């Protein structure tokens, strides 16, 4: 059950403190949300409650409403208004109705390549990108990312080219502090969306760390071997720790049946995540497929999988591109090139329009 307090409830008031003491053993989490109507406090209450107790609670003067829910993930559960409202970051809206392309380097290898990508994105009117500087690598002898040292100049270049948000993987709470410092040092020229990678989907202390802060939204990638409900529970961890601004990313499931692709694309679940949760849904066709191969049509498999996700209503696309993929230190085999950007944008526009037409067909 969720107890929603009236906007701007004074948590120092004796009524609030009394109620909190009375229910202390049943409160499993407290959430604070910034909403257009002010600060909202929510308590997540566990256990089975009698109807009269629920009704008494809903008449408490500080309480706006009590939501009874059997959901294991009540804070991210579907809510029409929250799904449509989503959140704003760096002046951009992220919700279940918007669609953003985050194309960029899997791993920053040189600042020049990063800048070349950003310039190209800006030339095409894009304000968002992906750039990894902390790389989770299976083999410890491979490139691990440029790390903190490259951040200030990377952020400056982003600001120079009007890039407002960079999706960037973090693997530990220290990485968040390093991003804070680098943004401060460079004068906050851009914003960061903290990416929790597939390998860390159940790293609960990392989920709590990205959840405890509100400065950055979080892109959570589904664990490559996790049932959807377990991956959604990971998102609930972030929300429960206090950060409601989450995007859920489908990036393919590890399976020997996926070959010759790297993973089996799970984009048929875009609509499942959208109906179970209020979260915007991202697809990552690059890491799902892992190849830029195409058939005689010339359409790369990655673009085909992108199409599957967008035509089903995906809200964000994470895509590896590189100015010269053969020079990439990580995942060059799955990187599209800068000349693919205009093609991708045309394709995405077509697919979004088709999705909207399909909505009209099925809602009539
Ligand atoms: C990435 O996006 O760079 C990445 C490592 O992805 P994943 O966590 O999905 O493997
Ligand atoms: Mn990669």
mmCIF file of N, CA, C and O and ligand atoms in Angstrom, residues 106-107 130 132 135-136 169 195-199 221-222 224 251 262 284 287 318 320 331, ligand 1:
data_model
loop_
_atom_site.group_PDB
_atom_site.id
_atom_site.type_symbol
_atom_site.label_atom_id
_atom_site.label_comp_id
_atom_site.label_asym_id
_atom_site.label_seq_id
_atom_site.Cartn_x
_atom_site.Cartn_y
_atom_site.Cartn_z
ATOM 1 N N UNK A 106 30.584 3.960 -28.022
ATOM 2 C CA UNK A 106 30.463 2.976 -26.944
ATOM 3 C C UNK A 106 31.458 3.364 -25.858
ATOM 4 O O UNK A 106 31.119 3.451 -24.682
ATOM 5 N N UNK A 107 32.694 3.641 -26.304
ATOM 6 C CA UNK A 107 33.726 4.081 -25.370
ATOM 7 C C UNK A 107 34.470 5.256 -25.985
ATOM 8 O O UNK A 107 34.840 5.200 -27.169
ATOM 9 N N UNK A 130 25.519 9.181 -26.410
ATOM 10 C CA UNK A 130 26.041 8.228 -25.439
ATOM 11 C C UNK A 130 27.563 8.245 -25.544
ATOM 12 O O UNK A 130 28.106 8.345 -26.641
ATOM 13 N N UNK A 132 30.811 6.339 -23.310
ATOM 14 C CA UNK A 132 31.274 5.598 -22.137
ATOM 15 C C UNK A 132 32.705 5.969 -21.792
ATOM 16 O O UNK A 132 33.566 6.039 -22.679
ATOM 17 N N UNK A 135 34.317 1.564 -18.558
ATOM 18 C CA UNK A 135 33.827 0.418 -19.316
ATOM 19 C C UNK A 135 33.934 -0.886 -18.531
ATOM 20 O O UNK A 135 35.016 -1.243 -18.060
ATOM 21 N N UNK A 136 32.825 -1.596 -18.400
ATOM 22 C CA UNK A 136 32.883 -2.903 -17.740
ATOM 23 C C UNK A 136 33.352 -3.941 -18.758
ATOM 24 O O UNK A 136 32.632 -4.273 -19.680
ATOM 25 N N UNK A 169 27.773 5.258 -18.618
ATOM 26 C CA UNK A 169 27.713 4.186 -17.610
ATOM 27 C C UNK A 169 28.559 4.523 -16.391
ATOM 28 O O UNK A 169 29.669 5.052 -16.504
ATOM 29 N N UNK A 195 24.064 5.670 -16.553
ATOM 30 C CA UNK A 195 23.671 4.365 -17.097
ATOM 31 C C UNK A 195 24.137 3.270 -16.139
ATOM 32 O O UNK A 195 25.297 3.270 -15.736
ATOM 33 N N UNK A 196 23.204 2.401 -15.760
ATOM 34 C CA UNK A 196 23.593 1.208 -15.004
ATOM 35 C C UNK A 196 23.563 0.071 -16.011
ATOM 36 O O UNK A 196 22.527 -0.211 -16.610
ATOM 37 N N UNK A 197 24.706 -0.557 -16.232
ATOM 38 C CA UNK A 197 24.824 -1.542 -17.302
ATOM 39 C C UNK A 197 24.179 -2.872 -16.956
ATOM 40 O O UNK A 197 23.821 -3.134 -15.803
ATOM 41 N N UNK A 198 24.085 -3.698 -17.989
ATOM 42 C CA UNK A 198 23.403 -4.985 -17.827
ATOM 43 C C UNK A 198 24.038 -5.838 -16.725
ATOM 44 O O UNK A 198 23.365 -6.534 -15.990
ATOM 45 N N UNK A 199 25.383 -5.744 -16.610
ATOM 46 C CA UNK A 199 26.082 -6.556 -15.601
ATOM 47 C C UNK A 199 25.812 -6.070 -14.191
ATOM 48 O O UNK A 199 26.040 -6.801 -13.221
ATOM 49 N N UNK A 221 19.736 -0.702 -17.505
ATOM 50 C CA UNK A 221 19.676 -1.751 -18.530
ATOM 51 C C UNK A 221 19.278 -3.077 -17.899
ATOM 52 O O UNK A 221 19.779 -3.442 -16.823
ATOM 53 N N UNK A 222 18.395 -3.783 -18.585
ATOM 54 C CA UNK A 222 17.960 -5.087 -18.099
ATOM 55 C C UNK A 222 19.145 -6.059 -18.032
ATOM 56 O O UNK A 222 19.945 -6.118 -18.974
ATOM 57 N N UNK A 224 21.218 -9.234 -18.608
ATOM 58 C CA UNK A 224 21.097 -10.041 -19.833
ATOM 59 C C UNK A 224 20.529 -11.436 -19.610
ATOM 60 O O UNK A 224 20.171 -12.116 -20.563
ATOM 61 N N UNK A 251 18.078 -4.484 -23.850
ATOM 62 C CA UNK A 251 19.338 -4.542 -24.610
ATOM 63 C C UNK A 251 19.690 -5.963 -25.067
ATOM 64 O O UNK A 251 20.838 -6.246 -25.398
ATOM 65 N N UNK A 262 24.652 -11.096 -31.223
ATOM 66 C CA UNK A 262 25.329 -11.161 -29.924
ATOM 67 C C UNK A 262 24.355 -11.595 -28.823
ATOM 68 O O UNK A 262 24.683 -12.338 -27.916
ATOM 69 N N UNK A 284 18.360 -0.812 -27.019
ATOM 70 C CA UNK A 284 19.757 -0.710 -27.417
ATOM 71 C C UNK A 284 20.027 -1.785 -28.478
ATOM 72 O O UNK A 284 20.464 -2.900 -28.165
ATOM 73 N N UNK A 287 23.917 -3.246 -28.756
ATOM 74 C CA UNK A 287 24.375 -4.303 -27.859
ATOM 75 C C UNK A 287 23.509 -5.552 -27.969
ATOM 76 O O UNK A 287 23.962 -6.645 -27.647
ATOM 77 N N UNK A 318 19.427 3.771 -27.916
ATOM 78 C CA UNK A 318 20.848 3.893 -27.576
ATOM 79 C C UNK A 318 21.601 3.194 -28.703
ATOM 80 O O UNK A 318 21.313 2.019 -28.993
ATOM 81 N N UNK A 320 25.407 2.624 -30.929
ATOM 82 C CA UNK A 320 26.848 2.845 -31.084
ATOM 83 C C UNK A 320 27.144 3.397 -32.475
ATOM 84 O O UNK A 320 26.766 2.784 -33.487
ATOM 85 N N UNK A 331 33.870 -2.462 -29.236
ATOM 86 C CA UNK A 331 32.627 -2.644 -29.999
ATOM 87 C C UNK A 331 32.571 -1.973 -31.373
ATOM 88 O O UNK A 331 31.480 -1.613 -31.843
HETATM 89 C C1 LIG B 1 27.205 -0.156 -23.100
HETATM 90 O O1 LIG B 1 26.097 0.351 -23.366
HETATM 91 O O2 LIG B 1 28.281 0.367 -23.378
HETATM 92 C C2 LIG B 1 27.232 -1.480 -22.447
HETATM 93 C C3 LIG B 1 28.344 -1.955 -21.891
HETATM 94 O O3 LIG B 1 26.059 -2.100 -22.527
HETATM 95 P P1 LIG B 1 25.507 -3.357 -21.716
HETATM 96 O O4 LIG B 1 25.607 -2.989 -20.255
HETATM 97 O O5 LIG B 1 24.105 -3.476 -22.209
HETATM 98 O O6 LIG B 1 26.372 -4.530 -22.099
#
